[in-house]
Tab-separated table of C-alpha atoms in Angstrom:
chain	number	residue	atom	x	y	z
A	1	MET	CA	12.746	-51.582	-54.271
A	2	ASN	CA	10.645	-48.818	-55.704
A	3	PHE	CA	6.890	-48.691	-54.784
A	4	ASN	CA	5.574	-49.659	-57.996
A	5	GLU	CA	7.736	-52.824	-58.085
A	6	ALA	CA	6.547	-53.676	-54.589
A	7	CYS	CA	2.927	-53.321	-55.458
A	8	THR	CA	3.213	-55.500	-58.643
A	9	ARG	CA	5.321	-58.186	-56.832
A	10	VAL	CA	2.724	-58.393	-53.892
A	11	ARG	CA	-0.223	-58.521	-56.206
A	12	GLU	CA	1.343	-61.263	-58.271
A	13	GLY	CA	2.333	-63.143	-55.262
A	14	ASP	CA	6.073	-62.938	-55.778
A	15	ILE	CA	6.304	-61.406	-52.425
A	16	PRO	CA	4.629	-63.613	-49.647
A	17	THR	CA	2.270	-61.828	-47.337
A	18	GLN	CA	2.394	-62.823	-43.777
A	19	SER	CA	-0.167	-63.507	-41.114
A	20	ILE	CA	0.038	-60.052	-39.437
A	21	GLY	CA	-3.753	-59.369	-38.551
A	22	VAL	CA	-6.685	-59.131	-40.567
A	23	LEU	CA	-6.771	-60.081	-44.214
A	24	LYS	CA	-7.439	-56.643	-45.587
A	25	GLU	CA	-4.227	-55.325	-44.166
A	26	LYS	CA	-1.879	-58.003	-45.559
A	27	PRO	CA	-1.055	-56.735	-49.140
A	28	LEU	CA	-0.810	-53.030	-47.922
A	29	HIS	CA	1.495	-53.993	-44.996
A	30	ALA	CA	3.767	-56.220	-47.245
A	31	THR	CA	3.983	-53.648	-50.004
A	32	LEU	CA	5.026	-50.962	-47.587
A	33	LYS	CA	7.552	-53.079	-45.834
A	34	TRP	CA	9.150	-54.077	-48.914
A	35	TRP	CA	9.175	-50.714	-50.351
A	36	LEU	CA	10.840	-49.433	-47.166
A	37	ASP	CA	13.318	-52.185	-47.040
A	38	ASP	CA	13.718	-54.903	-49.594
A	39	ASN	CA	16.079	-57.003	-47.490
A	40	PRO	CA	14.262	-60.014	-46.045
A	41	ASP	CA	16.960	-60.434	-43.389
A	42	HIS	CA	15.742	-57.247	-41.965
A	43	HIS	CA	11.975	-58.377	-41.653
A	44	GLU	CA	10.227	-59.656	-38.549
A	45	ILE	CA	13.268	-59.478	-36.321
A	46	THR	CA	12.926	-60.580	-32.639
A	47	LEU	CA	14.792	-58.028	-30.545
A	48	PRO	CA	16.446	-58.735	-27.182
A	49	CYS	CA	13.556	-56.939	-25.398
A	50	GLY	CA	11.252	-59.690	-26.718
A	51	LYS	CA	9.406	-57.482	-29.202
A	52	VAL	CA	9.227	-58.308	-32.962
A	53	ALA	CA	9.980	-55.473	-35.351
A	54	ASP	CA	8.540	-55.150	-38.775
A	55	ILE	CA	11.984	-53.870	-39.898
A	56	TYR	CA	15.306	-53.652	-38.045
A	57	ASP	CA	18.250	-52.822	-39.967
A	58	GLY	CA	20.735	-53.145	-37.107
A	59	THR	CA	20.138	-49.593	-35.838
A	60	THR	CA	16.539	-48.338	-36.527
A	61	VAL	CA	13.246	-50.095	-35.947
A	62	THR	CA	10.455	-49.592	-38.544
A	63	GLU	CA	6.783	-50.390	-37.722
A	64	VAL	CA	4.347	-50.345	-40.383
A	65	GLN	CA	1.018	-49.642	-38.881
A	66	THR	CA	-1.951	-49.752	-41.207
A	67	GLY	CA	-4.710	-49.838	-38.633
A	68	SER	CA	-5.256	-48.415	-35.232
A	69	PHE	CA	-2.326	-46.892	-33.171
A	70	SER	CA	-4.208	-48.178	-30.075
A	71	PRO	CA	-2.264	-51.414	-29.702
A	72	LEU	CA	1.029	-49.870	-30.483
A	73	ARG	CA	1.577	-47.542	-27.511
A	74	LYS	CA	2.921	-50.348	-25.067
A	75	LYS	CA	5.263	-51.730	-27.705
A	76	LEU	CA	6.584	-48.192	-28.469
A	77	GLU	CA	7.119	-47.534	-24.791
A	78	THR	CA	9.455	-50.491	-24.592
A	79	LEU	CA	11.244	-49.816	-27.950
A	80	LEU	CA	11.826	-45.996	-27.695
A	81	ASP	CA	14.041	-46.424	-24.644
A	82	THR	CA	16.602	-48.326	-26.812
A	83	TYR	CA	15.990	-47.864	-30.467
A	84	PRO	CA	15.227	-45.019	-32.845
A	85	VAL	CA	11.803	-46.001	-33.993
A	86	THR	CA	9.803	-44.857	-37.051
A	87	VAL	CA	6.169	-45.651	-37.345
A	88	VAL	CA	4.886	-45.599	-40.956
A	89	HIS	CA	1.075	-45.181	-41.540
A	90	PRO	CA	-0.607	-45.130	-44.916
A	91	VAL	CA	-3.301	-42.413	-45.526
A	92	VAL	CA	-5.374	-42.846	-48.663
A	93	ARG	CA	-5.702	-39.872	-50.866
A	94	ARG	CA	-7.674	-41.151	-53.699
A	95	LYS	CA	-9.647	-44.508	-53.591
A	96	TYR	CA	-10.929	-46.590	-56.387
A	97	LEU	CA	-13.742	-48.847	-55.395
A	98	SER	CA	-14.796	-52.291	-57.066
A	99	TRP	CA	-17.461	-54.925	-55.817
A	100	ILE	CA	-17.207	-58.479	-55.802
A	101	ASP	CA	-20.118	-60.736	-56.295
A	102	PRO	CA	-20.058	-63.226	-53.294
A	103	ASP	CA	-21.446	-66.009	-55.560
A	104	THR	CA	-19.397	-65.694	-58.658
A	105	GLY	CA	-16.280	-63.915	-57.519
A	106	GLU	CA	-16.564	-61.544	-60.381
A	107	ALA	CA	-15.492	-57.784	-59.803
A	108	THR	CA	-16.939	-54.656	-61.073
A	109	PRO	CA	-14.642	-52.230	-62.816
A	110	ALA	CA	-13.085	-49.907	-60.204
A	111	ARG	CA	-14.603	-46.320	-59.821
A	112	ARG	CA	-13.063	-43.430	-58.134
A	113	SER	CA	-14.645	-42.381	-54.797
A	114	PRO	CA	-15.396	-38.729	-54.665
A	115	ARG	CA	-13.403	-38.181	-51.365
A	116	VAL	CA	-9.940	-36.984	-51.478
A	117	GLY	CA	-7.882	-37.628	-48.216
A	118	SER	CA	-4.992	-35.676	-46.971
A	119	PHE	CA	-2.332	-35.655	-44.283
A	120	ALA	CA	-4.980	-34.430	-41.825
A	121	ASP	CA	-6.433	-37.914	-41.845
A	122	GLY	CA	-3.499	-39.233	-40.089
A	123	GLY	CA	-3.968	-37.075	-37.008
A	124	LYS	CA	-6.876	-39.166	-35.751
A	125	GLN	CA	-4.560	-42.000	-35.034
A	126	LEU	CA	-1.846	-39.953	-33.209
A	127	ILE	CA	-4.060	-39.488	-30.291
A	128	TYR	CA	-3.534	-42.929	-29.225
A	129	ILE	CA	0.149	-42.265	-28.703
A	130	LEU	CA	-0.049	-38.611	-27.579
A	131	PRO	CA	2.375	-38.932	-24.639
A	132	LEU	CA	5.154	-40.319	-26.925
A	133	LEU	CA	5.060	-37.776	-29.806
A	134	GLY	CA	7.719	-35.717	-28.233
A	135	HIS	CA	10.235	-38.588	-27.717
A	136	PRO	CA	13.573	-37.820	-29.429
A	137	ASN	CA	13.762	-41.342	-30.724
A	138	LEU	CA	10.339	-41.318	-32.347
A	139	THR	CA	9.314	-40.327	-36.072
A	140	VAL	CA	5.964	-40.791	-37.481
A	141	ARG	CA	5.863	-40.945	-41.264
A	142	LEU	CA	2.496	-40.579	-43.042
A	143	VAL	CA	2.510	-42.102	-46.422
A	144	LEU	CA	-0.033	-40.453	-48.815
A	145	LEU	CA	-1.143	-42.916	-51.421
A	146	ASP	CA	-3.699	-44.033	-53.923
A	147	ALA	CA	-5.368	-47.434	-53.439
A	148	GLU	CA	-7.905	-49.856	-54.755
A	149	GLU	CA	-10.490	-51.067	-52.329
A	150	GLN	CA	-12.203	-54.317	-53.241
A	151	ARG	CA	-15.504	-54.949	-51.252
A	152	ILE	CA	-17.677	-58.080	-51.068
A	153	ALA	CA	-21.394	-57.240	-51.945
A	154	ASP	CA	-22.593	-59.379	-49.082
A	155	GLY	CA	-24.726	-56.867	-47.222
A	156	TRP	CA	-28.271	-55.732	-47.736
A	157	GLY	CA	-29.895	-53.103	-50.047
A	158	ASN	CA	-28.373	-51.414	-53.032
A	159	GLY	CA	-27.116	-54.607	-54.478
A	160	GLY	CA	-25.565	-55.822	-51.071
A	161	LYS	CA	-23.513	-52.772	-50.654
A	162	ARG	CA	-25.039	-51.595	-47.254
A	163	GLY	CA	-23.273	-53.548	-44.448
A	164	SER	CA	-20.769	-55.078	-46.891
A	165	HIS	CA	-17.281	-56.216	-46.004
A	166	ARG	CA	-13.967	-54.980	-47.417
A	167	ALA	CA	-12.086	-57.973	-48.864
A	168	VAL	CA	-8.737	-56.136	-49.522
A	169	LEU	CA	-7.113	-52.754	-49.829
A	170	LEU	CA	-4.448	-52.682	-52.566
A	171	PRO	CA	-2.019	-49.819	-52.888
A	172	ILE	CA	-1.505	-48.262	-56.384
A	173	SER	CA	1.123	-45.492	-55.917
A	174	VAL	CA	2.630	-43.161	-53.325
A	175	GLU	CA	1.986	-39.601	-53.840
A	176	ASP	CA	3.700	-37.863	-50.904
A	177	THR	CA	5.151	-38.615	-47.425
A	178	LEU	CA	5.345	-36.516	-44.257
A	179	ASP	CA	7.806	-37.026	-41.316
A	180	LEU	CA	6.538	-35.816	-37.959
A	181	ARG	CA	9.334	-35.134	-35.434
A	182	CYS	CA	9.301	-31.654	-34.052
A	183	PRO	CA	6.092	-29.750	-33.239
A	184	ALA	CA	6.493	-27.637	-36.494
A	185	ASP	CA	6.186	-30.610	-38.688
A	186	TYR	CA	2.614	-31.081	-37.309
A	187	ALA	CA	1.388	-27.785	-39.078
A	188	ALA	CA	1.083	-29.850	-42.123
A	189	LEU	CA	-1.964	-31.555	-40.608
A	190	ILE	CA	-3.798	-28.396	-40.769
A	191	PRO	CA	-5.969	-28.283	-43.972
A	192	ALA	CA	-5.265	-25.624	-46.650
A	193	GLY	CA	-7.655	-22.697	-46.869
A	194	LEU	CA	-8.589	-22.183	-43.084
A	195	PRO	CA	-8.824	-18.631	-41.845
A	196	ALA	CA	-6.203	-17.437	-39.375
A	197	ALA	CA	-8.923	-18.151	-36.542
A	198	PHE	CA	-11.221	-21.078	-36.962
A	199	THR	CA	-13.656	-23.256	-35.047
A	200	ALA	CA	-13.726	-26.979	-34.851
A	201	ALA	CA	-16.620	-27.036	-37.042
A	202	GLN	CA	-14.584	-25.157	-39.828
A	203	PHE	CA	-11.605	-27.388	-39.319
A	204	GLY	CA	-13.723	-30.527	-39.578
A	205	LYS	CA	-15.482	-29.349	-42.741
A	206	ALA	CA	-11.934	-28.595	-44.284
A	207	ALA	CA	-10.439	-31.891	-43.011
A	208	LYS	CA	-13.613	-33.817	-43.701
A	209	GLN	CA	-13.557	-35.116	-40.118
A	210	GLN	CA	-16.242	-35.187	-37.433
A	211	GLY	CA	-16.879	-36.412	-33.944
A	212	ARG	CA	-14.009	-38.483	-32.211
A	213	ASN	CA	-11.643	-38.300	-35.110
A	214	LEU	CA	-12.008	-34.368	-35.250
A	215	ASN	CA	-11.526	-34.213	-31.645
A	216	GLY	CA	-8.453	-36.377	-31.660
A	217	THR	CA	-6.806	-34.332	-34.348
A	218	LEU	CA	-7.366	-31.141	-32.718
A	219	LYS	CA	-6.014	-32.409	-29.396
A	220	VAL	CA	-2.949	-33.575	-31.039
A	221	LEU	CA	-2.459	-30.090	-32.646
A	222	LEU	CA	-3.023	-28.531	-29.355
A	223	ASP	CA	-0.528	-30.740	-27.533
A	224	ARG	CA	2.010	-30.117	-30.166
A	225	GLY	CA	1.733	-26.509	-29.852
A	226	VAL	CA	0.649	-25.917	-33.406
A	227	ILE	CA	-2.695	-24.355	-32.503
A	228	THR	CA	-4.017	-22.699	-29.425
A	229	ARG	CA	-7.417	-21.866	-28.062
A	230	THR	CA	-8.060	-18.036	-28.194
A	231	GLU	CA	-11.608	-17.242	-27.188
A	232	LYS	CA	-15.253	-18.728	-27.331
A	233	GLU	CA	-17.650	-17.936	-30.071
A	234	GLY	CA	-20.822	-18.904	-28.390
A	235	ASN	CA	-20.232	-22.525	-26.993
A	236	ALA	CA	-17.557	-23.090	-29.544
A	237	TRP	CA	-13.704	-22.474	-29.041
A	238	VAL	CA	-11.933	-20.388	-31.658
A	239	TYR	CA	-8.509	-21.756	-32.586
A	240	ALA	CA	-5.457	-19.855	-34.010
A	241	ARG	CA	-2.290	-21.140	-35.456
A	242	VAL	CA	0.886	-20.666	-33.191
């Protein structure tokens, strides 16, 4: 099934969304799952080890992880000893935002967010499975996509937008994919335009990351041998591509 068809069928209810976590992840998870494998006999398969695979085609396990990788590590530790596993993680490139009135249910026209995401945004989740990234049975596939985020204006200030809740994230289209297997693949997580030597602050500005997310991405790149620390510039480390 192509991605556009999967998006349309999930939105129209032709493909049932299953109870797999919080509401906001259901349509995105279902769309990716049916796009990856449109055979329902391969979905939600209980394996001999007792783990339930999002997709199992008789050879390979595919896990669609739309949220944090934190709860995924123990499951992967069990699966990787027996199966080739592909973890599919969506990364939003362009986001279109609409607001839903909590009283009437009416939605505003979707407007595009000025922020543009990149594959670098996927690096912040990899820190949770860092010891497993070199496993020969593991592939991490980042899917760069455009999506519409619908939020309920149930917060305070600015028409209820502050402190509001996301109702749903609806995928629109896939722009690119990136498979991470060998260390060289991880070089694609480095933002374009960085100088040969750079600080964490420069990386964070280019990748639009800061704090824990920035530190996690840099740690992954160091672990995979894609960058190295060369010297200190004041209190800041200087990094270089390997």
